[in-house]
XYZ file of C-alpha atoms in Angstrom:
764
model
C 53.550 -92.897 -32.897
C 52.714 -94.126 -29.397
C 49.451 -95.735 -28.400
C 48.272 -92.795 -26.438
C 49.076 -90.340 -29.315
C 47.148 -92.510 -31.704
C 44.116 -92.681 -29.365
C 44.217 -88.887 -28.774
C 44.382 -88.271 -32.547
C 41.506 -90.700 -33.070
C 39.437 -88.799 -30.496
C 40.188 -85.468 -32.093
C 39.193 -86.770 -35.503
C 35.973 -88.192 -34.178
C 34.978 -84.884 -32.640
C 35.731 -83.094 -35.893
C 33.639 -85.593 -37.881
C 30.690 -85.093 -35.467
C 30.808 -81.345 -36.189
C 31.094 -81.820 -39.868
C 28.133 -84.149 -40.073
C 25.798 -81.914 -38.037
C 24.092 -78.725 -39.001
C 25.693 -75.300 -39.073
C 27.345 -74.480 -35.781
C 26.931 -77.928 -34.203
C 30.053 -78.790 -32.204
C 29.456 -75.354 -30.634
C 26.227 -76.547 -29.086
C 27.413 -75.390 -25.695
C 27.982 -71.957 -26.986
C 24.845 -69.795 -26.783
C 24.850 -66.745 -29.093
C 24.320 -64.385 -26.113
C 26.700 -62.048 -24.427
C 24.937 -59.484 -22.145
C 28.152 -57.445 -21.570
C 28.558 -57.139 -25.367
C 24.988 -55.921 -25.876
C 25.110 -53.531 -22.967
C 28.497 -52.111 -24.130
C 27.524 -51.471 -27.783
C 24.103 -50.183 -26.826
C 25.712 -47.611 -24.493
C 28.255 -46.574 -27.126
C 25.590 -45.803 -29.680
C 27.621 -46.958 -32.613
C 24.503 -48.582 -34.232
C 21.904 -46.098 -35.605
C 18.833 -45.599 -33.482
C 16.191 -48.224 -33.872
C 18.514 -50.674 -35.570
C 20.130 -52.341 -32.521
C 17.794 -55.417 -32.558
C 18.448 -55.890 -36.291
C 22.170 -55.599 -35.668
C 22.065 -58.299 -32.969
C 19.935 -60.598 -35.172
C 22.436 -60.275 -37.996
C 25.289 -61.123 -35.600
C 23.549 -64.451 -34.727
C 23.056 -65.403 -38.334
C 25.739 -67.522 -40.149
C 27.911 -65.497 -42.467
C 27.037 -65.929 -46.159
C 29.727 -67.544 -48.369
C 31.651 -65.105 -50.576
C 34.120 -65.705 -53.358
C 36.470 -63.460 -55.332
C 37.741 -64.152 -58.786
C 41.436 -63.360 -59.041
C 41.387 -60.175 -61.153
C 44.885 -60.049 -62.501
C 44.716 -63.347 -64.397
C 43.635 -63.152 -67.987
C 41.409 -66.103 -67.261
C 39.235 -64.027 -64.897
C 36.635 -63.166 -67.547
C 36.440 -66.799 -68.634
C 35.942 -67.999 -65.101
C 33.214 -65.376 -64.512
C 31.441 -66.575 -67.659
C 31.737 -70.184 -66.554
C 30.301 -69.321 -63.118
C 27.372 -67.333 -64.479
C 26.446 -69.627 -67.342
C 26.886 -72.967 -65.550
C 27.271 -73.145 -61.727
C 25.121 -70.207 -60.693
C 22.184 -71.386 -62.926
C 22.453 -74.961 -61.459
C 22.042 -73.797 -57.895
C 19.135 -71.293 -58.352
C 15.858 -72.165 -56.693
C 17.233 -75.235 -54.879
C 15.744 -75.995 -51.462
C 18.186 -77.168 -48.808
C 17.157 -77.962 -45.220
C 13.961 -76.126 -45.825
C 15.780 -73.022 -46.884
C 15.377 -71.786 -50.554
C 18.732 -70.795 -52.101
C 18.935 -67.564 -54.034
C 21.175 -67.048 -57.064
C 24.555 -65.627 -56.001
C 24.794 -61.827 -56.384
C 27.824 -59.797 -57.379
C 28.994 -57.396 -54.544
C 27.831 -54.038 -55.729
C 30.912 -52.152 -54.577
C 33.584 -54.620 -55.865
C 34.847 -53.639 -59.392
C 34.027 -55.610 -62.527
C 31.801 -58.244 -60.908
C 34.819 -59.992 -59.499
C 33.332 -60.775 -56.047
C 30.113 -62.697 -55.349
C 28.114 -63.660 -52.338
C 25.202 -66.142 -51.691
C 22.682 -66.592 -48.855
C 24.179 -70.036 -48.299
C 26.683 -70.541 -45.486
C 30.003 -72.297 -46.147
C 28.749 -75.254 -44.074
C 25.777 -75.822 -46.377
C 27.910 -75.577 -49.538
C 30.359 -78.113 -48.084
C 27.826 -80.624 -46.920
C 24.783 -80.598 -49.271
C 24.809 -83.329 -51.890
C 22.928 -80.950 -54.230
C 25.811 -78.546 -54.121
C 28.559 -81.085 -54.533
C 29.445 -80.022 -58.028
C 29.594 -76.367 -57.095
C 31.685 -77.232 -53.992
C 34.190 -79.207 -56.082
C 34.468 -76.305 -58.489
C 35.201 -73.930 -55.612
C 37.863 -76.175 -54.091
C 39.577 -77.003 -57.342
C 39.685 -73.356 -58.623
C 40.804 -72.110 -55.181
C 43.747 -74.542 -55.254
C 44.777 -73.473 -58.675
C 44.659 -69.786 -57.625
C 41.793 -68.625 -59.884
C 39.331 -67.888 -57.113
C 39.701 -67.079 -53.415
C 37.088 -67.760 -50.719
C 37.315 -64.614 -48.771
C 35.037 -62.659 -46.431
C 33.470 -59.703 -48.149
C 34.688 -57.086 -45.708
C 38.173 -58.463 -45.859
C 38.303 -57.352 -49.554
C 37.910 -53.660 -48.649
C 41.453 -52.598 -47.419
C 43.389 -53.543 -50.614
C 40.864 -51.723 -52.732
C 41.321 -48.544 -50.706
C 45.099 -48.652 -51.115
C 44.669 -47.812 -54.833
C 47.603 -49.979 -55.952
C 49.618 -49.466 -59.135
C 52.081 -51.820 -60.758
C 55.155 -49.808 -59.622
C 54.202 -49.593 -55.957
C 56.380 -51.053 -53.192
C 53.973 -52.618 -50.754
C 54.285 -53.838 -47.187
C 51.600 -56.049 -45.596
C 52.450 -55.877 -41.907
C 50.292 -58.638 -40.418
C 49.655 -60.655 -43.489
C 48.573 -64.207 -42.503
C 46.476 -66.116 -43.544
C 47.037 -64.220 -46.812
C 43.753 -63.454 -48.548
C 44.427 -59.716 -48.587
C 48.023 -60.355 -49.627
C 46.760 -62.297 -52.676
C 44.655 -59.254 -53.592
C 47.674 -56.977 -53.396
C 49.670 -59.374 -55.729
C 46.766 -59.428 -58.249
C 46.632 -55.656 -58.357
C 50.417 -55.491 -59.063
C 49.901 -57.876 -61.975
C 46.875 -56.068 -63.429
C 48.700 -56.013 -66.780
C 49.423 -59.615 -67.607
C 51.717 -58.575 -70.475
C 54.271 -57.326 -67.971
C 56.033 -60.431 -66.402
C 57.983 -58.302 -63.903
C 56.111 -55.374 -62.514
C 58.386 -52.678 -60.983
C 56.611 -53.021 -57.645
C 56.558 -55.809 -55.085
C 54.782 -57.081 -51.971
C 56.657 -57.915 -48.781
C 54.223 -59.919 -46.626
C 55.042 -60.186 -42.939
C 53.751 -62.161 -40.031
C 54.969 -62.635 -36.456
C 53.785 -66.275 -36.295
C 56.294 -68.562 -38.001
C 53.713 -71.319 -38.626
C 51.181 -68.871 -40.136
C 53.973 -67.629 -42.445
C 53.737 -70.954 -44.264
C 49.996 -70.563 -44.606
C 50.812 -67.219 -46.153
C 53.321 -68.920 -48.544
C 50.660 -71.370 -49.599
C 48.277 -68.496 -50.476
C 50.813 -66.496 -52.324
C 52.226 -69.547 -54.237
C 48.865 -70.016 -55.968
C 49.415 -66.781 -57.811
C 52.915 -67.678 -59.182
C 54.349 -64.174 -58.831
C 58.005 -63.244 -58.872
C 57.180 -60.065 -56.913
C 56.291 -61.486 -53.456
C 58.507 -62.088 -50.421
C 57.254 -63.628 -47.128
C 59.124 -62.503 -44.019
C 58.711 -63.421 -40.351
C 59.035 -60.455 -37.868
C 57.127 -58.809 -35.026
C 55.364 -56.049 -36.963
C 55.737 -53.540 -34.110
C 59.524 -53.491 -34.648
C 59.905 -54.697 -38.236
C 63.408 -53.756 -39.277
C 64.194 -50.947 -41.699
C 65.416 -52.288 -44.996
C 68.098 -50.798 -47.243
C 68.345 -50.835 -50.974
C 70.967 -49.843 -53.613
C 69.909 -46.609 -55.340
C 72.172 -45.111 -57.995
C 75.193 -46.774 -56.402
C 74.515 -45.714 -52.775
C 72.594 -47.236 -49.911
C 69.153 -45.847 -49.286
C 66.334 -46.630 -46.818
C 63.460 -48.531 -48.404
C 60.234 -46.521 -47.959
C 56.963 -48.221 -49.007
C 54.405 -46.490 -51.303
C 51.540 -48.538 -49.783
C 51.211 -50.253 -46.429
C 48.374 -52.571 -45.260
C 48.189 -52.513 -41.495
C 45.574 -55.062 -40.644
C 46.319 -55.444 -36.927
C 45.522 -58.227 -34.461
C 42.274 -57.391 -32.791
C 39.569 -58.796 -30.451
C 37.584 -59.877 -33.512
C 34.062 -59.081 -32.295
C 33.112 -58.291 -35.931
C 33.692 -61.968 -36.697
C 31.115 -63.467 -34.379
C 29.039 -64.719 -37.342
C 31.818 -67.146 -38.290
C 33.943 -67.407 -35.097
C 31.215 -68.476 -32.735
C 33.492 -68.907 -29.719
C 33.900 -65.084 -29.639
C 30.403 -65.008 -28.110
C 31.683 -66.843 -25.039
C 35.101 -65.204 -24.815
C 34.236 -61.580 -25.587
C 34.986 -59.012 -22.787
C 36.098 -55.363 -22.843
C 39.487 -56.364 -21.495
C 40.397 -57.815 -24.936
C 40.469 -54.415 -26.491
C 42.285 -52.807 -23.484
C 44.989 -55.385 -23.821
C 45.397 -54.926 -27.579
C 45.249 -51.181 -27.913
C 48.953 -50.680 -27.093
C 50.144 -53.233 -29.575
C 47.879 -51.878 -32.323
C 49.215 -48.404 -31.856
C 52.844 -49.639 -31.888
C 52.262 -51.520 -35.145
C 50.552 -48.471 -36.739
C 53.405 -46.140 -35.618
C 55.947 -48.533 -37.083
C 53.996 -48.672 -40.337
C 53.835 -44.846 -40.822
C 57.549 -44.618 -40.115
C 58.248 -46.843 -43.045
C 55.727 -45.193 -45.314
C 57.092 -42.891 -48.074
C 55.998 -39.221 -48.025
C 52.921 -39.164 -50.303
C 52.133 -42.851 -49.629
C 48.954 -44.364 -48.265
C 48.493 -46.667 -45.312
C 45.238 -48.472 -44.616
C 44.654 -49.361 -40.903
C 41.935 -52.002 -40.422
C 40.485 -54.290 -37.832
C 37.624 -56.786 -37.682
C 36.548 -55.221 -34.426
C 33.830 -52.626 -33.914
C 35.317 -51.253 -30.685
C 36.452 -47.567 -30.797
C 39.303 -48.468 -28.380
C 40.871 -50.505 -31.195
C 39.634 -48.270 -33.987
C 39.261 -44.509 -33.590
C 41.394 -44.306 -30.438
C 44.382 -45.836 -32.306
C 43.871 -43.467 -35.276
C 43.445 -40.391 -33.003
C 46.608 -41.205 -31.030
C 48.538 -41.777 -34.255
C 47.358 -38.457 -35.795
C 48.198 -36.640 -32.564
C 51.672 -38.191 -32.456
C 52.277 -37.208 -36.081
C 51.901 -33.425 -35.445
C 50.390 -32.888 -38.902
C 52.637 -35.340 -40.819
C 49.607 -37.610 -41.351
C 45.993 -36.988 -42.430
C 42.923 -39.094 -42.808
C 41.886 -39.454 -46.428
C 38.301 -39.052 -47.439
C 37.433 -42.362 -49.060
C 33.641 -41.920 -49.142
C 33.409 -42.045 -52.920
C 36.055 -44.773 -53.511
C 33.722 -47.792 -53.155
C 30.268 -46.704 -54.468
C 27.622 -49.192 -53.270
C 29.361 -49.947 -49.982
C 27.259 -48.996 -46.907
C 29.260 -47.784 -43.920
C 29.024 -45.596 -40.879
C 31.339 -42.611 -40.384
C 33.862 -42.794 -37.530
C 32.751 -41.551 -34.107
C 34.351 -38.630 -32.277
C 33.311 -39.479 -28.694
C 33.396 -42.829 -26.875
C 33.661 -44.227 -23.385
C 35.638 -47.057 -21.948
C 34.272 -49.890 -19.825
C 36.030 -52.393 -17.618
C 34.930 -56.008 -17.631
C 33.287 -55.361 -14.205
C 31.061 -52.886 -15.951
C 32.626 -49.589 -14.700
C 32.656 -46.770 -17.213
C 35.314 -44.004 -17.694
C 34.922 -41.156 -20.154
C 38.177 -39.406 -19.392
C 41.777 -40.260 -18.349
C 41.354 -38.095 -15.265
C 38.598 -40.392 -13.925
C 40.884 -43.500 -14.061
C 42.203 -44.524 -10.666
C 45.951 -45.003 -10.488
C 45.567 -48.685 -9.738
C 44.138 -49.038 -13.297
C 46.898 -47.050 -15.052
C 48.751 -50.152 -16.318
C 45.633 -51.427 -18.111
C 44.057 -48.167 -19.220
C 46.144 -45.575 -21.107
C 45.506 -41.927 -21.982
C 45.612 -42.765 -25.778
C 42.387 -44.838 -25.308
C 40.365 -41.691 -24.854
C 39.292 -39.083 -27.435
C 41.191 -35.785 -27.410
C 39.629 -33.279 -25.021
C 40.219 -30.139 -27.129
C 37.187 -29.782 -29.473
C 39.222 -27.822 -32.035
C 41.940 -30.531 -32.173
C 39.290 -33.200 -32.323
C 37.604 -31.561 -35.299
C 40.917 -31.177 -37.067
C 41.544 -34.931 -36.954
C 38.472 -35.646 -39.151
C 37.696 -39.000 -37.467
C 34.349 -39.081 -39.343
C 36.463 -40.134 -42.393
C 37.007 -43.494 -40.755
C 34.628 -46.255 -42.028
C 32.771 -48.796 -39.788
C 30.883 -51.567 -41.599
C 27.938 -52.987 -39.579
C 26.785 -56.600 -40.291
C 23.094 -55.872 -40.797
C 23.587 -53.315 -43.469
C 24.775 -55.523 -46.254
C 24.742 -58.984 -44.697
C 28.521 -59.079 -43.961
C 30.889 -59.258 -40.988
C 31.727 -56.254 -38.866
C 34.765 -54.183 -39.933
C 36.665 -50.882 -39.404
C 38.937 -49.214 -41.881
C 40.806 -45.933 -42.076
C 43.021 -44.528 -44.932
C 46.077 -42.449 -43.877
C 48.113 -40.307 -46.193
C 51.626 -39.180 -45.201
C 52.240 -35.541 -45.847
C 55.767 -35.246 -44.283
C 58.326 -37.326 -42.400
C 57.312 -38.198 -38.854
C 58.358 -35.523 -36.327
C 60.865 -37.807 -34.427
C 62.533 -38.695 -37.753
C 62.964 -35.120 -38.908
C 65.356 -34.645 -36.010
C 67.439 -37.711 -36.920
C 67.466 -38.058 -40.604
C 70.768 -39.839 -41.070
C 71.090 -43.583 -41.669
C 73.480 -45.362 -39.333
C 76.263 -46.729 -41.524
C 78.025 -49.327 -39.444
C 75.565 -52.072 -38.356
C 77.397 -54.603 -36.170
C 76.142 -58.083 -36.863
C 76.413 -58.822 -33.165
C 73.009 -57.127 -32.814
C 71.563 -60.260 -34.324
C 71.996 -61.991 -31.061
C 69.132 -60.014 -29.425
C 66.082 -62.163 -28.751
C 62.874 -60.869 -30.170
C 61.175 -59.928 -26.887
C 64.239 -58.205 -25.425
C 63.910 -54.762 -23.738
C 66.384 -53.363 -26.279
C 63.661 -53.881 -28.886
C 61.983 -50.729 -27.590
C 59.493 -48.515 -29.265
C 60.038 -47.469 -32.863
C 60.425 -43.889 -31.889
C 63.466 -44.774 -29.681
C 65.281 -46.719 -32.319
C 64.540 -44.062 -34.916
C 67.370 -41.980 -33.408
C 69.912 -44.412 -34.784
C 68.309 -45.470 -37.970
C 66.627 -42.543 -39.576
C 63.008 -42.941 -40.587
C 61.888 -46.158 -39.083
C 64.156 -48.067 -36.871
C 63.457 -51.233 -35.017
C 66.032 -53.754 -33.895
C 68.327 -54.969 -36.598
C 68.365 -58.331 -34.936
C 65.390 -60.190 -36.428
C 67.442 -61.946 -39.026
C 67.169 -65.649 -39.157
C 65.168 -67.467 -41.813
C 62.634 -70.158 -41.005
C 62.389 -73.385 -42.898
C 61.243 -76.996 -42.839
C 64.069 -78.406 -40.773
C 65.422 -77.838 -37.293
C 68.113 -75.190 -37.209
C 71.621 -76.637 -36.742
C 73.322 -75.632 -33.542
C 75.955 -73.465 -35.136
C 77.059 -72.176 -38.460
C 80.420 -71.145 -39.901
C 80.721 -67.349 -39.780
C 83.583 -67.477 -42.353
C 81.360 -69.336 -44.774
C 78.623 -66.710 -44.295
C 81.071 -63.850 -44.972
C 82.503 -65.430 -48.147
C 78.991 -66.269 -49.260
C 77.879 -62.684 -48.905
C 80.913 -61.555 -50.950
C 79.707 -63.844 -53.762
C 76.295 -62.033 -53.950
C 74.568 -64.578 -51.823
C 71.719 -63.766 -49.484
C 72.293 -65.716 -46.300
C 72.373 -67.677 -44.258
C 72.682 -64.892 -41.635
C 74.737 -65.102 -38.454
C 73.330 -67.609 -36.002
C 71.545 -66.390 -32.886
C 72.424 -67.402 -29.393
C 68.771 -67.812 -28.515
C 66.486 -69.668 -30.961
C 63.177 -70.228 -29.359
C 61.055 -71.195 -32.410
C 60.966 -71.254 -36.176
C 62.966 -73.216 -38.747
C 66.232 -72.528 -40.500
C 65.684 -71.573 -44.142
C 67.823 -72.632 -46.984
C 69.877 -69.704 -48.375
C 68.792 -67.655 -51.385
C 71.778 -67.911 -53.771
C 71.631 -65.693 -56.896
C 73.413 -67.051 -60.077
C 75.940 -65.014 -61.952
C 75.469 -64.228 -65.655
C 78.271 -66.630 -66.597
C 77.056 -69.504 -64.416
C 77.558 -72.810 -66.390
C 73.889 -73.661 -65.840
C 72.883 -71.007 -68.359
C 74.977 -72.407 -71.166
C 72.664 -75.299 -72.132
C 69.475 -73.461 -71.039
C 70.337 -70.490 -73.254
C 70.860 -72.596 -76.350
C 68.171 -75.171 -75.769
C 65.343 -72.610 -75.171
C 66.927 -69.847 -77.297
C 66.477 -67.289 -74.525
C 66.198 -63.656 -75.694
C 69.084 -61.340 -74.988
C 67.071 -59.320 -72.523
C 66.451 -62.370 -70.228
C 67.403 -61.156 -66.704
C 69.909 -63.906 -65.693
C 70.768 -62.022 -62.480
C 67.249 -62.426 -61.182
C 67.616 -66.252 -61.117
C 68.316 -67.847 -57.825
C 68.633 -71.281 -56.319
C 68.350 -72.497 -52.677
C 71.645 -74.333 -52.236
C 75.379 -73.440 -52.013
C 76.606 -76.866 -52.803
C 75.821 -79.844 -55.014
C 73.581 -79.844 -58.104
C 70.987 -77.120 -58.382
C 67.642 -78.905 -58.228
C 65.311 -75.968 -58.937
C 65.783 -72.466 -60.308
C 63.566 -69.595 -59.219
C 63.072 -65.992 -60.400
C 62.424 -62.824 -58.522
C 61.952 -59.283 -59.900
C 64.933 -56.945 -60.120
C 63.615 -54.849 -57.221
C 63.212 -57.882 -54.853
C 66.682 -58.985 -55.740
C 67.906 -55.564 -54.620
C 66.071 -56.057 -51.312
C 67.369 -59.585 -50.747
C 71.028 -58.762 -51.444
C 71.073 -55.737 -49.164
C 69.218 -57.100 -46.155
C 70.177 -60.730 -45.574
C 71.404 -59.906 -42.022
C 68.340 -57.971 -40.860
C 65.581 -59.974 -42.415
C 64.073 -63.409 -41.741
C 63.004 -64.404 -45.247
C 60.650 -67.407 -45.236
C 59.942 -67.554 -49.020
C 60.361 -65.718 -52.295
C 60.558 -66.389 -56.014
C 58.544 -68.393 -58.542
C 59.910 -71.762 -59.793
C 60.802 -71.624 -63.489
C 63.032 -74.650 -64.094
C 63.487 -78.085 -62.389
C 66.326 -80.479 -62.961
C 65.568 -83.554 -64.991
C 68.737 -85.599 -65.433
C 67.258 -87.524 -68.317
C 67.047 -84.248 -70.210
C 70.844 -83.963 -70.338
C 70.973 -86.480 -73.221
C 68.563 -84.255 -75.184
C 70.553 -81.021 -74.619
C 69.335 -79.587 -71.348
C 69.195 -80.888 -67.823
C 66.349 -78.397 -66.840
C 62.737 -78.743 -67.784
C 60.197 -75.928 -67.564
C 57.973 -75.671 -64.476
C 54.266 -74.848 -64.908
C 54.399 -72.471 -61.887
C 56.627 -70.043 -63.700
C 55.655 -70.490 -67.317
C 53.759 -67.135 -67.646
C 56.845 -65.371 -66.176
C 59.326 -67.172 -68.328
C 57.587 -67.700 -71.672
C 58.036 -64.131 -72.997
C 61.858 -64.795 -73.091
C 61.659 -68.146 -74.756
C 62.005 -68.303 -78.512
C 62.180 -71.993 -79.281
C 60.607 -75.219 -78.001
C 57.098 -73.671 -78.482
C 54.255 -75.571 -80.140
C 51.121 -73.687 -81.074
C 48.091 -75.807 -80.171
C 44.301 -75.702 -80.790
C 41.472 -76.241 -78.331
C 41.133 -79.846 -79.495
C 44.825 -80.436 -78.943
C 44.581 -79.192 -75.326
C 41.618 -81.467 -74.658
C 43.629 -84.421 -75.915
C 46.674 -83.424 -73.823
C 44.698 -82.921 -70.651
C 42.379 -86.005 -70.931
C 44.857 -88.577 -72.174
C 47.839 -89.576 -70.188
C 50.587 -89.967 -72.879
C 49.001 -89.482 -76.284
C 50.827 -90.347 -79.512
C 51.930 -87.344 -81.542
C 49.485 -88.491 -84.201
C 46.630 -87.653 -81.842
C 47.423 -83.929 -82.289
C 45.828 -81.962 -85.091
C 47.890 -81.626 -88.295
C 49.448 -78.236 -87.465
C 50.627 -79.079 -83.956
C 51.698 -82.570 -85.193
C 53.943 -81.069 -87.826
C 55.527 -78.616 -85.351
C 56.137 -81.407 -82.844
C 57.767 -83.718 -85.407
C 60.450 -81.032 -86.119
C 61.461 -80.864 -82.474
C 63.955 -83.030 -80.646
C 62.923 -84.764 -77.390
C 62.711 -82.648 -74.256
C 60.733 -79.954 -72.404
C 58.336 -77.861 -74.470
C 55.820 -75.015 -74.157
C 52.306 -75.711 -75.440
C 50.792 -72.374 -76.405
C 47.172 -71.582 -77.299
C 46.425 -68.090 -78.761
C 42.804 -67.084 -78.735
C 41.002 -66.440 -82.021
C 38.819 -63.345 -81.586
C 36.716 -64.422 -84.643
C 35.612 -67.544 -82.754
C 33.919 -66.392 -79.533
C 32.865 -69.874 -78.670
C 36.465 -70.695 -77.782
C 38.304 -69.363 -74.768
C 39.406 -65.742 -75.327
C 42.414 -65.900 -73.048
C 45.890 -67.203 -73.879
C 46.851 -70.640 -72.354
C 50.366 -71.826 -71.764
C 51.252 -75.332 -70.570
C 54.477 -77.071 -69.844
C 54.970 -80.381 -71.645
C 57.389 -83.046 -72.727
C 58.043 -84.152 -76.262
C 58.849 -87.827 -76.038
C 60.009 -90.275 -78.704
C 56.591 -90.947 -80.217
C 54.298 -89.257 -77.667
C 53.728 -85.928 -76.074
C 52.319 -85.071 -72.595
C 51.379 -81.987 -70.482
C 52.949 -81.523 -67.084
C 50.137 -79.804 -65.317
C 48.953 -80.330 -61.689
C 45.558 -81.898 -61.274
C 43.567 -78.752 -60.216
C 45.028 -76.743 -63.037
C 44.185 -79.539 -65.461
C 40.498 -79.349 -64.269
C 40.611 -75.538 -64.554
C 41.724 -75.543 -68.180
C 39.238 -78.307 -69.071
C 36.420 -76.168 -67.648
C 37.587 -73.262 -69.765
C 37.335 -75.486 -72.795
C 33.748 -76.555 -71.937
C 34.592 -79.947 -70.557
C 32.859 -80.566 -67.207
C 34.888 -82.333 -64.587
C 33.010 -83.881 -61.663
C 33.847 -86.556 -59.151
C 31.218 -88.238 -56.986
C 31.426 -88.051 -53.175
C 33.557 -91.102 -52.843
C 35.986 -89.896 -55.466
C 35.185 -93.063 -57.530
C 34.415 -92.336 -61.138
C 34.510 -89.191 -63.192
C 31.968 -87.512 -65.394
C 33.190 -85.244 -68.155
C 31.008 -83.723 -70.780
C 32.360 -82.212 -73.894
C 29.879 -79.563 -74.858
C 31.445 -78.814 -78.165
C 31.376 -82.373 -79.537
C 28.339 -84.556 -80.160
C 29.798 -87.563 -78.297
C 31.037 -87.841 -74.774
C 34.590 -88.512 -73.733
C 34.681 -92.230 -72.769
C 34.673 -93.108 -69.057
C 37.790 -95.223 -69.385
C 39.783 -92.318 -70.931
C 38.648 -89.865 -68.273
C 39.462 -92.335 -65.519
C 42.854 -92.883 -66.930
C 43.638 -89.145 -67.251
C 42.373 -88.091 -63.890
C 42.821 -91.012 -61.531
C 45.505 -93.372 -62.788
C 47.695 -90.734 -64.435
C 47.668 -88.152 -61.772
C 50.180 -89.733 -59.412
C 52.711 -89.860 -62.242
C 51.883 -86.401 -63.478
C 52.051 -84.820 -60.101
C 55.404 -86.418 -59.488
C 56.694 -84.962 -62.733
C 55.299 -81.559 -62.013
C 56.861 -81.431 -58.539
C 53.677 -79.813 -57.265
C 53.050 -77.395 -54.364
C 53.458 -80.006 -51.713
C 57.027 -80.705 -52.834
C 56.300 -84.097 -54.396
C 59.410 -85.991 -55.556
C 60.128 -86.240 -59.208
C 60.468 -89.476 -61.186
C 63.718 -91.352 -61.293
C 65.141 -88.712 -63.550
C 65.175 -86.296 -60.641
C 68.106 -86.142 -58.207
C 67.650 -87.814 -54.900
C 65.799 -85.926 -52.134
C 68.922 -85.055 -50.248
C 70.042 -82.462 -52.788
C 66.673 -80.748 -52.974
C 65.460 -77.376 -51.861
C 62.749 -77.047 -49.239
C 61.577 -73.487 -48.652
C 60.541 -72.200 -52.008
C 58.616 -75.237 -53.121
C 56.612 -75.479 -50.002
């Protein structure tokens, strides 16, 4: 790094530190929370009930309260909720911070099963107050291990309104950063006894870098039913699947259409919106929002639901888009009445009349008033329909607008659409185009050929969009060219990708291919016998990320996602899919199997494993998670006897709850481990280690400097010794994380192959 770069980085860091060490909103000292145009515009529109406007503006200027959501699909959710209520929430009641008295966190009244909570403290206070350090560490650690999500309250609404079931095929059109996507995945896995739900989530984002943020969010949930793709949502390609031996178009049962917006509902957390807000923002975005929504309903199955949402309060981005969409649909779509779906949520019904204002302050209430010089910026779809009968038939009052001062949240808009029949332009052209020349891949993303969805629908049946958005993105620069012959032969072998290379490649990375294994792949020979896999183990769902050399990691996807991958490698830019289930460990070969189990995929894989399982007790788990490499004799008699009968190698450590002993965790726990010559160890990443210890009543806390550890075992009279704790958490972690090959793609110990043969995308 050059001298200037280092200096610039130093300056940037210094600025960030100044902001962090100051009070809430410092660093934005030059941004005054005033915007006269904003106030004038919303006062004139009358969206806020009479007499409440001052309250509305005061709420907008207040920092947003911190909200957390417990991941509902994990069997550990109830245990985490119990832990939060009994320990952390009690500790932070009645504290006084910066002269402000903290209140006990409250459950969001409209979120099911007390799975979402909010507090009157801002995120800044939680992050910086020494009194809340323990609570903050808990939040960070549990977020990293995927057991809670720190998510804005209003952002949780759209997935709930989709009413997801485990068999639904779901598309999230503008998914990054991924908090709503995580909710969708959780809902698919509501029944933890089903390792492979029939449904899946395809999460898309146009921004390649944000796709990796999305991958990080989704990876925490360890699901085999998620695929991250990188496309422009307004022309996302139509996918095909095999259905009863013939090619069919993939229609989605549920679509989340959370479109890019001006974000004036987020002023409480994005303070720079105060300075940047102008009515032009909405005028510029309306067209894109409508195109994305049209593309969404094209891909929706008849009878399916699509939720359209924005974090803007502006009718130009909200009701105007919905009204235009309903008019275009000619009765194929209708707004669903969701008024009783979330009891306890306060919202305002959608409006049926609105005006439009330019940034100069000029108002227009009808398209006929707009001078021709403005026709490029202002479009007819931005105005409400003139015909009162038609307007009434749209039922725009079924839209929902959430105002910040009603329940101390951000501002938000949401509408639920149900598809009654194919879109009118698709009825006329129902046939799927059979011969798709791969040359279309050479079209750059912004080309004129990538015209409106309605135009392309002529060729492709319901939903159309350019076939060209095909290249994957990865963690290396794309090579200049690729062998077409190799790609063709690869496809014949049941391999997904890599697709044909584009002439123009302006951004993004080249992803490693997704290569599905065959049932008779030699890899399975030792795996099958060593782990005694059941006969119904879906070998065809296992994939790797390399054509050549040794397979370093093996991943699993659901049967339905495999179908999607195999049939769409040339029209889809897949960034990531699959959950890691095995990692190569060359030392393991001498014990009978070169692949050890990976913690990420243990809950997916374990139902198929019939050997290498050791039943452990609560005390055994405490030993395994607090001691680096305990001798077998440290285990209780039952587990010790089981371990002695096993040869060296990878194992599953399985805890089954005892309903007769409610003081112990009432959720199953499964850990990956290694049975050594005289010792045994758990291969669990640090944050998951902390998570399981908390479930067992052991408190894990590091002071601000990260020096020392305090752990308290509440079920024993004595305390765990400081030396043991320090060894388990500080000294041992580097080695453990290396063995676990954690989320950041850490290298394995010397038993692993050299980095060159590794995979990049899926373990990101």
